[in-house]
CSV table of C-alpha atoms in Angstrom, one decimal:
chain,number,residue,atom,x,y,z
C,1,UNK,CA,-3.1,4.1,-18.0
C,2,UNK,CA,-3.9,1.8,-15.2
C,3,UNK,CA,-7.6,1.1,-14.1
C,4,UNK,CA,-7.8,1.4,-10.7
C,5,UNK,CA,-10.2,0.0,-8.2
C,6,UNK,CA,-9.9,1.2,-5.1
C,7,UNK,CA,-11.6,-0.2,-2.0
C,8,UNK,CA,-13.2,2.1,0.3
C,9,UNK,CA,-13.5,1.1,4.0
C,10,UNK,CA,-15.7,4.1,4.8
C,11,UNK,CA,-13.7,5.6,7.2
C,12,UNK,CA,-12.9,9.5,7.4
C,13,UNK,CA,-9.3,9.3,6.1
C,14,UNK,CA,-10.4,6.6,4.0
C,15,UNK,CA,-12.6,9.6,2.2
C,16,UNK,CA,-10.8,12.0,2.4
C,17,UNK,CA,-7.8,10.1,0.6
C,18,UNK,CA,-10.4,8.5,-2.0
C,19,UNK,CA,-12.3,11.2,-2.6
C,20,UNK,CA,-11.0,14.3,-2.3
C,21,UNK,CA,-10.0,15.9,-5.6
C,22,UNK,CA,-6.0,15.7,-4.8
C,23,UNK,CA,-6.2,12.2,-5.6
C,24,UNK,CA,-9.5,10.9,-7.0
C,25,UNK,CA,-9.0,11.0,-10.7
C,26,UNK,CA,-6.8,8.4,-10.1
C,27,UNK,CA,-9.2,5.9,-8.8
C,28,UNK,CA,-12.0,4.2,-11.7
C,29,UNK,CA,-14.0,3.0,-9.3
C,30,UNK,CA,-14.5,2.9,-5.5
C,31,UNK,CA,-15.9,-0.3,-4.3
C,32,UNK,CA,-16.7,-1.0,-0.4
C,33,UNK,CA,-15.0,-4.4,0.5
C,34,UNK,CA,-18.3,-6.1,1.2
C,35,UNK,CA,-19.1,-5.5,-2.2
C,36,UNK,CA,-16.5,-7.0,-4.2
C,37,UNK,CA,-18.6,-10.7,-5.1
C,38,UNK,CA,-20.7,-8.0,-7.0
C,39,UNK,CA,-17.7,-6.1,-9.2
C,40,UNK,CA,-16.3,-7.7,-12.3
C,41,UNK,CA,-13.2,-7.5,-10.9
C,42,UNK,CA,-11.4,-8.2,-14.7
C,43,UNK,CA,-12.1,-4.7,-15.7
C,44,UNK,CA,-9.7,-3.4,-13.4
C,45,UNK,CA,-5.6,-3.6,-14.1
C,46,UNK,CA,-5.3,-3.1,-10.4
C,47,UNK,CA,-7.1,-3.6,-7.2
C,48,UNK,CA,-6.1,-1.4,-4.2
C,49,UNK,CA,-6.4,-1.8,-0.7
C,50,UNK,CA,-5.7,1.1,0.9
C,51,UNK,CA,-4.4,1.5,5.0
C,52,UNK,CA,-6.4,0.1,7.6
C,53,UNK,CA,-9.0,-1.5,5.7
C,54,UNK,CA,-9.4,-4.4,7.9
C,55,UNK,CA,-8.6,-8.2,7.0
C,56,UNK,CA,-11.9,-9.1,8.3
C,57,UNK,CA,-13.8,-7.5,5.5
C,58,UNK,CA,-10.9,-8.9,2.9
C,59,UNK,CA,-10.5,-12.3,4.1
C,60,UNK,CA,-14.2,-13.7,2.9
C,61,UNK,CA,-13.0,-12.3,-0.7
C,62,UNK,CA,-9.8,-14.0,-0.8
C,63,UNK,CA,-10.3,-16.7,-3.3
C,64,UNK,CA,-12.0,-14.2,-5.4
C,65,UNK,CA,-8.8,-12.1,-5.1
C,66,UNK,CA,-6.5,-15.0,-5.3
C,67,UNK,CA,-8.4,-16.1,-8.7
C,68,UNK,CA,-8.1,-12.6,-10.2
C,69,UNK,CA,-4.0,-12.5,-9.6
C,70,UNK,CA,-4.0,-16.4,-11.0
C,71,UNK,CA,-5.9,-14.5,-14.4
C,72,UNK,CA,-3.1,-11.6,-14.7
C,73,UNK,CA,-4.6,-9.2,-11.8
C,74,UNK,CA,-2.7,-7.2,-9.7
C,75,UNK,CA,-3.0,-6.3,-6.1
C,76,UNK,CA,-1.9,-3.2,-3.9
C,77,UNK,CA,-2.0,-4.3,-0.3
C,78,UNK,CA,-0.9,-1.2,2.1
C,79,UNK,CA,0.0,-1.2,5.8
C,80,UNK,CA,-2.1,-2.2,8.6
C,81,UNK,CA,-4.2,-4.7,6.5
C,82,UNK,CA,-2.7,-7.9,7.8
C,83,UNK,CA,-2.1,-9.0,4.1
C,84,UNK,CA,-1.4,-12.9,5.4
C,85,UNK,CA,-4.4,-13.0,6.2
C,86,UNK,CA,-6.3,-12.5,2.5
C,87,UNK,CA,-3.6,-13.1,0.0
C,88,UNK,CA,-0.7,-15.8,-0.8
C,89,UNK,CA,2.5,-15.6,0.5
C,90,UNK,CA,2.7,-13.5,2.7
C,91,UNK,CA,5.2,-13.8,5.5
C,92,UNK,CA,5.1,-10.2,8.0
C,93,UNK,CA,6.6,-9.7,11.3
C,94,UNK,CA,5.1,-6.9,13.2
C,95,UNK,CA,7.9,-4.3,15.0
C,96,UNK,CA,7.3,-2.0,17.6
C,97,UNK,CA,6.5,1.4,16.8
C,98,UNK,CA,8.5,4.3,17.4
C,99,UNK,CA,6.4,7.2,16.8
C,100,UNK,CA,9.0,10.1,18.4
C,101,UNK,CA,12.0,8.9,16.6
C,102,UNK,CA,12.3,12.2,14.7
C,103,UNK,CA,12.6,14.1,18.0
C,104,UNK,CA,15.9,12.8,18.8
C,105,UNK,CA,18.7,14.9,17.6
C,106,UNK,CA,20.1,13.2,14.5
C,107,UNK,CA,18.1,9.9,14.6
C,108,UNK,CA,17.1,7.9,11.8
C,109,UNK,CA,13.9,5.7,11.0
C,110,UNK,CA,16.5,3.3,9.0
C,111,UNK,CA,14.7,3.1,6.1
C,112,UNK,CA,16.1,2.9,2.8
C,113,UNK,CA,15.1,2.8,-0.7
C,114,UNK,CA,16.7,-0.6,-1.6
C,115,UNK,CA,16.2,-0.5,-5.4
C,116,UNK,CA,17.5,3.1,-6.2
C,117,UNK,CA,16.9,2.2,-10.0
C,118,UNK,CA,13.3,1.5,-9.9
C,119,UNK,CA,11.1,4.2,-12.0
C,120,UNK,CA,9.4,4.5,-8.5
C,121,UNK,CA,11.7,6.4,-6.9
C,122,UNK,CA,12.0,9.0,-10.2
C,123,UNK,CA,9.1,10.0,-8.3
C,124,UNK,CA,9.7,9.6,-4.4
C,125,UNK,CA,12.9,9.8,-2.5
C,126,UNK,CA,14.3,8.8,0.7
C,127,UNK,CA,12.9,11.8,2.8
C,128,UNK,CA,9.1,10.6,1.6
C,129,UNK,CA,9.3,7.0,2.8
C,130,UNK,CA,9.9,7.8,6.7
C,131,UNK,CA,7.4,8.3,9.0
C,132,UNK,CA,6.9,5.2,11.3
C,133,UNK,CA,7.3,1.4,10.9
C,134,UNK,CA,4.6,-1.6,11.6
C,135,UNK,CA,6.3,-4.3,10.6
C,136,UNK,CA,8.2,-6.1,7.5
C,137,UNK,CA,7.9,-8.6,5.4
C,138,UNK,CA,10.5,-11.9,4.2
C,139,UNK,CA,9.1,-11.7,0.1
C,140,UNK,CA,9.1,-15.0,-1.3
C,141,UNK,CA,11.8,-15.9,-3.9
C,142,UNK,CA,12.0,-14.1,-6.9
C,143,UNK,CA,10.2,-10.7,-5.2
C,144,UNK,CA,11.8,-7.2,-5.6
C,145,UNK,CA,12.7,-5.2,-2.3
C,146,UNK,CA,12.0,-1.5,-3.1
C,147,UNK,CA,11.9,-0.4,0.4
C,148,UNK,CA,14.4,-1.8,3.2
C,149,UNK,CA,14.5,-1.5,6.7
C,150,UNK,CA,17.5,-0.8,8.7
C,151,UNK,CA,18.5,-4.8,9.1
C,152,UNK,CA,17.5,-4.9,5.6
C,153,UNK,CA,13.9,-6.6,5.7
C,154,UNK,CA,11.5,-5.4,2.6
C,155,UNK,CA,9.2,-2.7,4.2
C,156,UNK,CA,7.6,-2.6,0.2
C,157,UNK,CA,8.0,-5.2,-2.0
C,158,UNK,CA,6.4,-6.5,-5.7
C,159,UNK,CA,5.8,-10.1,-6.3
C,160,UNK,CA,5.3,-11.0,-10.2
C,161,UNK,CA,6.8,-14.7,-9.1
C,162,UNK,CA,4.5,-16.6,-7.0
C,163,UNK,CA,1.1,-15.8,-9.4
C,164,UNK,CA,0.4,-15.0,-12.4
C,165,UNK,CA,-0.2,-11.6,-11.9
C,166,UNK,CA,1.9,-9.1,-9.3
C,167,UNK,CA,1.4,-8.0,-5.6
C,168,UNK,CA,2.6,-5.3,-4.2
C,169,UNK,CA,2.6,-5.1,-0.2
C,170,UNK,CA,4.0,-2.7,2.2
C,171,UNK,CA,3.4,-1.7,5.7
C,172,UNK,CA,3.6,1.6,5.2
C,173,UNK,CA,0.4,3.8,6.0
C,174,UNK,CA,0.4,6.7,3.6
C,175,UNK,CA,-3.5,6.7,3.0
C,176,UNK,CA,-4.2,7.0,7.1
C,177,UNK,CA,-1.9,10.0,7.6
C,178,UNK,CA,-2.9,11.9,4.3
C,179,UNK,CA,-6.3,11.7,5.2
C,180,UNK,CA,-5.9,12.4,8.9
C,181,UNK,CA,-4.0,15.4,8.1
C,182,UNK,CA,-0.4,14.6,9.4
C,183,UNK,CA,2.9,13.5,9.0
C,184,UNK,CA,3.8,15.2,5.3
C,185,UNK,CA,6.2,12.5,3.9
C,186,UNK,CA,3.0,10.3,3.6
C,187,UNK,CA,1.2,13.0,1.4
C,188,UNK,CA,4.9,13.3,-0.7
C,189,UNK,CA,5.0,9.4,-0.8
C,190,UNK,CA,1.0,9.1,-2.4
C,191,UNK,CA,2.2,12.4,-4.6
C,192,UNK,CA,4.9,9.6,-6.3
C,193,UNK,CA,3.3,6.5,-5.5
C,194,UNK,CA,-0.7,7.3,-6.6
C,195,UNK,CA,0.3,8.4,-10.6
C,196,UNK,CA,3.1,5.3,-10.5
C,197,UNK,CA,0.6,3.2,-9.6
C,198,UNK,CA,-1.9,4.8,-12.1
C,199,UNK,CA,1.0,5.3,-15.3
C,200,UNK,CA,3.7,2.7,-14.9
C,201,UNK,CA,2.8,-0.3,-12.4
């Protein structure tokens, strides 16, 4: 099993993802992002940063974070957290957002799961990775696409080339809708992706 610490932003869907009892005995420790000079970061397999936590409170952390992936570390980097900002190569394109998509008679996000073999997607499947888009994301050499959009840009990728440890980045924004209480393929996809993360990452 995976140690997981998770950083906690504060915000309502932020608890309410973190804590609640759905998902929280995944999670070792909780950590607010000002507080990370102060955590032994080596104690943790993984550090997560969940939706939304903004780049501001990550980016005075970087090398701190960029040292721990360099010592075997690895780092969860979900949407809406501007990774490029606080780790190493990152290269994201924002999109515009279509959040009505669904309401048209036989339309399609254009997602796809690009690496059907992956022991992720024993877990999730394609109706659990559709909800919106942000942006995506051109991996750096030797990265694995799991998630595609419909030009076939990575929407999730894992790096285990560029450090010594692994990032995983994705602009999806599972943790924000969970815990604000809509769109249900984002509660399916952290149903999967949490006890992956937490058994197999």
């Amino acid at each position: 099993m995976n140690r997981i610490l998770a950083i906690h932003p504060g915000a309502a869907y932020h608890c309410e993802t973190l804590e609640a009892p759905r998902y929280a005995h995944l999670f070792d420790a909780l950590a607010r992002p000002e507080e990370l000079g102060a955590v032994d970061l080596t104690r943790f397999d993984i550090v997560l940063a969940p939706c939304r936590t903004p780049a501001s409170r990550l980016a005075p952390h970087r090398a701190r974070l960029n040292a721990y992936l360099d010592a075997g570390g690895a780092i969860v980097a979900m949407g809406e957290t501007d990774q490029h900002l606080w780790l190493p190569s990152i290269r994201f394109t924002s999109v515009p957002t279509n959040y009505w998509w669904w309401l048209e008679p036989g339309a399609s996000l254009g997602l796809s799961i690009a690496d059907p073999a992956h022991p992720l997607f024993a877990r999730i499947g394609a109706s659990d990775i559709a909800w919106h888009l942000h942006g995506v994301f051109a991996p750096p050499e030797g990265a694995r696409s799991l998630i595609d959009d419909a030009e076939g840009r990575s929407v999730l990728y894992v790096d285990a080339a560029t450090t010594k440890g692994c990032i995983l980045a994705t602009s999806l924004d599972p943790f924000y809708h969970h815990g604000s209480h809509f769109m249900p393929a984002a509660t399916r996809f952290l149903d999967g992706f949490l006890p992956w993360l937490k058994e197999e990452f």
